[in-house]
Each structure stands twice: as C-alpha cells, then as structure tokens.
Amino acid sequence: MSGKWQKTQYTQLRLAFAEGSRGEPLGADRRGTEPLTAKQTHESPAGKERLMEEVCDRHNLEVAWKRVRGNKGSPGVDGLTIDETLEYLRKHWAIIREQLLNGTYTPQPVKHVEILKPDGGIRKLGVPCVVDRVIQQALLQVLQKQWDPTFSEHSYGFRPGRSAHQAVAQAQRYIAEGYNYVVDMDLEKFFDRVNHDMLMARVAARVSDKRVLKLIRAFLNAGVMENGLVRPIDEGTPQGGPLSPLLSNLVLDELDRELSRRGHRFCRYADDCNVYVRSHRAGERVMASISRFLITKLRLKVNESKSAVARPEERKFLGFSISNDGSERRIAPKALERFKTRVRELTRRTRGASLPEVTENLTPYLLGWQGYFGFRNPTGAFQPGRLDSQEITNVSLAAVEERKKPLQRITPSRSFKVSCGGCSGFAHWILAHVGSSGGPTSTAQSLFRFNRSPSTGRLFQCLTRSNRRGT
C-alpha cells in the first residue's frame, strides 16, 4: 500500500511540473486541444544568462518539491497545506511557470510567526506559502551551485557539506594553537536589518538574468501579513523561507573577506561569529575595528550585551564551550539546563498524557539532542552528557511497557527491572545520565541487555538493567 501511494505521489508530481512551454494548462489533452493561455515572449534576451530556465527545469522543481515536502512546514497566508498545494500546482503550474519566465510573478505576503528564543527574547519568522517555498527552493538550488564555491572557507552556516560541528572543531584547533582569547560577536537583529539595496547590489554583481533579480526583489518586498493586514517591508530578509540563509551568507561574505584580509583566525555560522586572538588587548582592538566596519560598510550593529572578549571557557559557541587550552569541548551549561528543563516539561504528570504519548513526544527530542551534542572530542574520550541513541530507544520502549500497568510507582517484575516508574522516573533517569560522565552505571558495564522469550522466540525490548556485580 505504501509503495502504491508513493508511486501515485510521484506521478502527480510529474504531472504538476509538466513542461508548460506551449502554454497548455496542466491536465489538458495536448492532442488537438486549444491552449487556454497565449504564449508570451520571455523577457530574457538571447545570448544572456538564462538562470530562470534552470530554475523552472522539471528535475530541479521535483527536487525542490521533495525538499519542501520533507521539511513538513505549515501553510502560509493562503492556508494551503502541502498536499493541497500539489493539487493546486497541477491546475495552475503552467500559468505560474509562464509568469516566472516572463518576469511577472508576484509572491504572496509571508505569514507572521513569533517564537520564543532560549534566552527569553522573541524571534520573528515570515512563513511563505508552499508555492513560494517551492520556487525559493528551486531558485536556491540553482544559485547555491554558483555562489557557494566563492564563499569563505571559514563560513559554516547553511552551506552544503558544512556543519556546526565543523565550526566547533575548527574553533577548538585555533585555541589549541595558542589563540586562547575569543572575540565573540553577535549581530543585533541581523535578519531584520539587512539593507535591500545593498543586498540587491551584491546579487546583481553575480546574476545577469533580470528576471531572477526581479524575483528576488519581489520576495524581499512581499510584505508580512499581520492580523489580516499586509505590512510592507523595506529592510531585512524574513526567516522562514529557503532563500533567506543564502542571502544572509551573501551579505556576510564581505565580513568574511575583511577578516581574512586582516589575517584573523575566525569561524562564522550564520550571524554568530567568533574571532580568536592571543591576548585580551588584541581582542579589544579587533572588537572595536570590526564593529566600525559592520556599521559603516554593512549597516549592521553588534549586540553589545551578547558580545564580549573573554576566555573560551567563559563563552559558548553553537551550544559548546571549549577549555582554555583547547584540549576539551563540553556542552555549554545553558544548553544543558535547557535540555533538562525541556525533559521535565515533556514528562510531568500534570500534562495529562499517558506514558506512550509522553515517550512518543520525548524520544525524537532526545534522539535529536543526542545527535547534536553527542559530538565527541578528537581523542575519542567520553563526552560528558552524551546519550547513546540505542539506550534512549530502549529506555523509551521499556517505559512504555511499564506504564501499561496502573498509574503508580511500582516495583518492576523480574523480567522488567527498569527503575523508571512512570514519567517521573523516566525523566530522573535521563537527567541523571546527562548530569554525569558515565550515567547511572559504569561505562564498562552493559547498561541494558536484550532478553529473548524462550517460549515464543520473540525479542522483547525488556532490557534488564545489570545490577549484579561483575556484569
């Protein structure tokens, strides 16, 4: 059934992005049917760069659709879900494609969304409708292939083949080389303060297709829908669209070039930039000069309350703190405290959820957290706070089985010696494991083991904890 559904989805996808080069509406029989839309002359002159044709290529659009669908985003201002958008594209893609090729496409306003930051602030997001997200993703895939090789090797954010872990590892190498003071710069409301004219000048220096330039400008000026009213935007690149990270890297590429020209050791991940120097005095000079450069050249401002010159242990970078000699990286205290708070929120009994529901919500969070903070040291030593994904899954399954019994703390049976009586016990076990380097038991012991039922041969996920000495 699943294979049949996937085949149907693929067929619909091929139909949705059919080449409407002759102007036929999707779904029309091309054998003797009059086209409902007249073919128009494309704006891009012959002999010039034809990026828009690459953007509208069927294969490129199919890849973009799969990426947008995989992200499982919410609807935009039009209220269309991802599945509803596929049917919409089948009916209207020929017209949309013609508008893109003619340079007359007009994006819809983005939906205003606010989410809380971990430090208590508010992050403003602009969620485009699904159609615009697909077009942005298709545009991103074409532009990124051309632009990314020109970006600095010290930039790690939102780039293919690069990650936050690579940025942290490079920062650790700088510190180990003796650059054990960090100039930690945080840009104040960066995504809200990008100047449109300066951004488009940088885009125009790399793109000659006027239709692409008009489309990017249209996305920047689409406006934000708030309380039923569209508010115009004259600066900033709203977070929430696929194209925003690439444009932010384009703006900050000038900062990367300036830091490289001065010979600094630095790592940048999006708007989070750290420069590593040998003394506090040198750090103060770098902070002052780079702040002036950002204000005068990029019209950006450094957030003084979140920026400082300090020793690496006193600062955090992408959720990690690094020892002053560069020998060790740890989970930053704030990141660990946020993790514990989130686990307590998901496992408190007052939520009124059964244990299967709790573990269904908690397990993906734990696995995602482990996948990021399970980043080991180069020496391979145990990383404090590291959770093994198999252990998390095993504990979740065992906790679900225990919760099938009456809602109270009970003594586990002989075949189920898992000391996690309900949600609270499960949370206590997780927090205890994170709070120590070896977890509740020694790292030399097998924390859990599988038991096979002799009668049925079925592998039970009962996972008896080893309490006996020597096991």
Short mmCIF file of N, CA and C in Angstrom, two decimals, residues 38-115:
data_model
loop_
_atom_site.label_atom_id
_atom_site.label_comp_id
_atom_site.label_asym_id
_atom_site.label_seq_id
_atom_site.Cartn_x
_atom_site.Cartn_y
_atom_site.Cartn_z
N ALA A 38 -2.15 32.33 -23.93
CA ALA A 38 -1.32 32.66 -25.09
C ALA A 38 0.14 32.62 -24.70
N LYS A 39 0.94 32.18 -25.61
CA LYS A 39 2.38 32.16 -25.38
C LYS A 39 2.92 33.58 -25.47
N GLN A 40 3.74 33.96 -24.48
CA GLN A 40 4.28 35.31 -24.44
C GLN A 40 5.79 35.27 -24.65
N THR A 41 6.33 36.36 -25.11
CA THR A 41 7.77 36.43 -25.32
C THR A 41 8.47 36.59 -23.99
N HIS A 42 9.47 35.76 -23.72
CA HIS A 42 10.21 35.83 -22.48
C HIS A 42 11.10 37.06 -22.46
N GLU A 43 11.24 37.63 -21.29
CA GLU A 43 11.95 38.89 -21.17
C GLU A 43 13.45 38.75 -21.41
N SER A 44 14.01 37.58 -20.99
CA SER A 44 15.46 37.42 -21.08
C SER A 44 15.91 37.36 -22.53
N PRO A 45 16.76 38.27 -22.99
CA PRO A 45 17.19 38.27 -24.39
C PRO A 45 18.09 37.08 -24.67
N ALA A 46 18.13 36.70 -25.94
CA ALA A 46 19.00 35.60 -26.33
C ALA A 46 20.45 36.00 -26.12
N GLY A 47 21.26 35.00 -25.72
CA GLY A 47 22.68 35.25 -25.54
C GLY A 47 23.03 35.66 -24.12
N LYS A 48 22.05 36.01 -23.29
CA LYS A 48 22.33 36.39 -21.91
C LYS A 48 22.08 35.20 -21.01
N GLU A 49 22.50 35.34 -19.77
CA GLU A 49 22.36 34.25 -18.81
C GLU A 49 20.88 33.89 -18.65
N ARG A 50 20.59 32.60 -18.70
CA ARG A 50 19.21 32.13 -18.65
C ARG A 50 19.01 31.29 -17.40
N LEU A 51 19.20 31.93 -16.26
CA LEU A 51 19.05 31.23 -14.99
C LEU A 51 17.61 30.79 -14.74
N MET A 52 16.65 31.60 -15.17
CA MET A 52 15.26 31.28 -14.89
C MET A 52 14.85 29.98 -15.55
N GLU A 53 15.40 29.68 -16.72
CA GLU A 53 15.10 28.41 -17.36
C GLU A 53 15.62 27.24 -16.52
N GLU A 54 16.77 27.43 -15.87
CA GLU A 54 17.29 26.39 -14.98
C GLU A 54 16.40 26.25 -13.75
N VAL A 55 15.90 27.37 -13.24
CA VAL A 55 15.02 27.32 -12.08
C VAL A 55 13.75 26.54 -12.41
N CYS A 56 13.20 26.76 -13.60
CA CYS A 56 11.94 26.14 -13.99
C CYS A 56 12.12 24.76 -14.62
N ASP A 57 13.33 24.26 -14.63
CA ASP A 57 13.56 22.91 -15.15
C ASP A 57 12.79 21.89 -14.32
N ARG A 58 12.19 20.91 -14.99
CA ARG A 58 11.32 19.95 -14.29
C ARG A 58 12.08 19.21 -13.18
N HIS A 59 13.28 18.71 -13.50
CA HIS A 59 14.03 17.96 -12.49
C HIS A 59 14.36 18.83 -11.28
N ASN A 60 14.76 20.06 -11.55
CA ASN A 60 15.07 20.98 -10.44
C ASN A 60 13.85 21.23 -9.57
N LEU A 61 12.69 21.38 -10.19
CA LEU A 61 11.46 21.62 -9.45
C LEU A 61 11.04 20.38 -8.65
N GLU A 62 11.24 19.21 -9.21
CA GLU A 62 10.89 17.99 -8.48
C GLU A 62 11.76 17.83 -7.23
N VAL A 63 13.05 18.13 -7.37
CA VAL A 63 13.94 18.07 -6.21
C VAL A 63 13.52 19.10 -5.17
N ALA A 64 13.16 20.31 -5.64
CA ALA A 64 12.72 21.36 -4.71
C ALA A 64 11.45 20.95 -3.98
N TRP A 65 10.50 20.34 -4.71
CA TRP A 65 9.26 19.91 -4.08
C TRP A 65 9.52 18.86 -3.00
N LYS A 66 10.38 17.90 -3.30
CA LYS A 66 10.67 16.86 -2.31
C LYS A 66 11.32 17.44 -1.07
N ARG A 67 12.16 18.44 -1.27
CA ARG A 67 12.80 19.07 -0.10
C ARG A 67 11.78 19.83 0.74
N VAL A 68 10.90 20.58 0.10
CA VAL A 68 9.87 21.32 0.83
C VAL A 68 8.92 20.37 1.53
N ARG A 69 8.53 19.32 0.85
CA ARG A 69 7.63 18.33 1.45
C ARG A 69 8.29 17.65 2.64
N GLY A 70 9.59 17.35 2.51
CA GLY A 70 10.30 16.70 3.60
C GLY A 70 10.41 17.58 4.83
N ASN A 71 10.43 18.89 4.65
CA ASN A 71 10.52 19.80 5.79
C ASN A 71 9.21 19.91 6.57
N LYS A 72 8.09 19.52 5.95
CA LYS A 72 6.79 19.45 6.63
C LYS A 72 6.41 20.79 7.27
N GLY A 73 6.51 21.85 6.51
CA GLY A 73 6.18 23.16 7.05
C GLY A 73 4.69 23.41 7.12
N SER A 74 4.32 24.48 7.79
CA SER A 74 2.92 24.86 7.95
C SER A 74 2.46 25.69 6.76
N PRO A 75 1.15 25.84 6.58
CA PRO A 75 0.64 26.65 5.46
C PRO A 75 1.00 28.12 5.62
N GLY A 76 0.99 28.82 4.49
CA GLY A 76 1.22 30.26 4.52
C GLY A 76 -0.09 31.01 4.60
N VAL A 77 -0.11 32.22 4.06
CA VAL A 77 -1.30 33.06 4.17
C VAL A 77 -2.46 32.51 3.34
N ASP A 78 -2.18 31.68 2.34
CA ASP A 78 -3.27 31.13 1.52
C ASP A 78 -3.95 29.95 2.18
N GLY A 79 -3.38 29.43 3.27
CA GLY A 79 -3.99 28.34 4.01
C GLY A 79 -3.85 26.98 3.37
N LEU A 80 -3.12 26.84 2.27
CA LEU A 80 -2.98 25.57 1.58
C LEU A 80 -1.90 24.73 2.24
N THR A 81 -2.24 23.48 2.56
CA THR A 81 -1.24 22.55 3.08
C THR A 81 -0.38 22.04 1.93
N ILE A 82 0.60 21.22 2.26
CA ILE A 82 1.48 20.69 1.22
C ILE A 82 0.71 19.81 0.25
N ASP A 83 -0.15 18.94 0.77
CA ASP A 83 -0.93 18.06 -0.11
C ASP A 83 -1.90 18.86 -0.98
N GLU A 84 -2.52 19.88 -0.40
CA GLU A 84 -3.44 20.70 -1.18
C GLU A 84 -2.70 21.51 -2.24
N THR A 85 -1.46 21.89 -1.92
CA THR A 85 -0.67 22.66 -2.89
C THR A 85 -0.33 21.83 -4.12
N LEU A 86 -0.10 20.53 -3.94
CA LEU A 86 0.21 19.68 -5.09
C LEU A 86 -0.94 19.68 -6.09
N GLU A 87 -2.17 19.58 -5.60
CA GLU A 87 -3.32 19.63 -6.49
C GLU A 87 -3.45 21.01 -7.13
N TYR A 88 -3.15 22.05 -6.37
CA TYR A 88 -3.19 23.42 -6.90
C TYR A 88 -2.18 23.59 -8.04
N LEU A 89 -0.98 23.03 -7.86
CA LEU A 89 0.04 23.17 -8.88
C LEU A 89 -0.33 22.43 -10.16
N ARG A 90 -1.03 21.32 -10.03
CA ARG A 90 -1.45 20.58 -11.22
C ARG A 90 -2.36 21.43 -12.12
N LYS A 91 -3.13 22.29 -11.49
CA LYS A 91 -4.07 23.11 -12.24
C LYS A 91 -3.47 24.44 -12.71
N HIS A 92 -2.51 24.96 -11.95
CA HIS A 92 -2.07 26.33 -12.21
C HIS A 92 -0.59 26.46 -12.54
N TRP A 93 0.16 25.35 -12.57
CA TRP A 93 1.60 25.49 -12.76
C TRP A 93 1.94 26.11 -14.12
N ALA A 94 1.19 25.81 -15.17
CA ALA A 94 1.51 26.37 -16.49
C ALA A 94 1.51 27.90 -16.45
N ILE A 95 0.54 28.47 -15.74
CA ILE A 95 0.45 29.93 -15.65
C ILE A 95 1.59 30.47 -14.79
N ILE A 96 1.86 29.79 -13.65
CA ILE A 96 2.95 30.24 -12.77
C ILE A 96 4.29 30.19 -13.50
N ARG A 97 4.51 29.11 -14.24
CA ARG A 97 5.77 28.96 -14.97
C ARG A 97 5.92 30.06 -16.01
N GLU A 98 4.85 30.36 -16.70
CA GLU A 98 4.91 31.42 -17.71
C GLU A 98 5.21 32.77 -17.07
N GLN A 99 4.63 33.02 -15.90
CA GLN A 99 4.92 34.27 -15.19
C GLN A 99 6.38 34.34 -14.76
N LEU A 100 6.92 33.21 -14.29
CA LEU A 100 8.32 33.19 -13.89
C LEU A 100 9.23 33.47 -15.09
N LEU A 101 8.95 32.84 -16.20
CA LEU A 101 9.78 33.03 -17.39
C LEU A 101 9.66 34.43 -17.98
N ASN A 102 8.52 35.07 -17.75
CA ASN A 102 8.32 36.43 -18.25
C ASN A 102 8.75 37.50 -17.25
N GLY A 103 9.09 37.08 -16.03
CA GLY A 103 9.50 38.05 -15.01
C GLY A 103 8.35 38.82 -14.41
N THR A 104 7.13 38.24 -14.43
CA THR A 104 5.96 38.94 -13.91
C THR A 104 5.36 38.26 -12.68
N TYR A 105 6.02 37.25 -12.14
CA TYR A 105 5.45 36.54 -10.99
C TYR A 105 5.49 37.42 -9.75
N THR A 106 4.39 37.40 -8.98
CA THR A 106 4.28 38.18 -7.74
C THR A 106 4.07 37.24 -6.56
N PRO A 107 5.02 37.13 -5.65
CA PRO A 107 4.84 36.26 -4.48
C PRO A 107 3.77 36.80 -3.55
N GLN A 108 3.22 35.92 -2.75
CA GLN A 108 2.25 36.31 -1.73
C GLN A 108 2.99 36.79 -0.48
N PRO A 109 2.33 37.60 0.36
CA PRO A 109 2.97 38.01 1.61
C PRO A 109 3.27 36.80 2.49
N VAL A 110 4.23 36.95 3.37
CA VAL A 110 4.58 35.87 4.29
C VAL A 110 3.71 35.97 5.54
N LYS A 111 3.53 34.85 6.19
CA LYS A 111 2.73 34.82 7.42
C LYS A 111 3.63 35.12 8.61
N HIS A 112 3.20 36.07 9.43
CA HIS A 112 3.99 36.48 10.60
C HIS A 112 3.84 35.45 11.72
N VAL A 113 4.98 34.96 12.21
CA VAL A 113 5.00 33.98 13.31
C VAL A 113 6.08 34.42 14.29
N GLU A 114 5.79 34.31 15.56
CA GLU A 114 6.77 34.64 16.61
C GLU A 114 7.02 33.41 17.47
N ILE A 115 8.29 33.11 17.71
CA ILE A 115 8.66 32.00 18.59
C ILE A 115 9.61 32.53 19.65
#
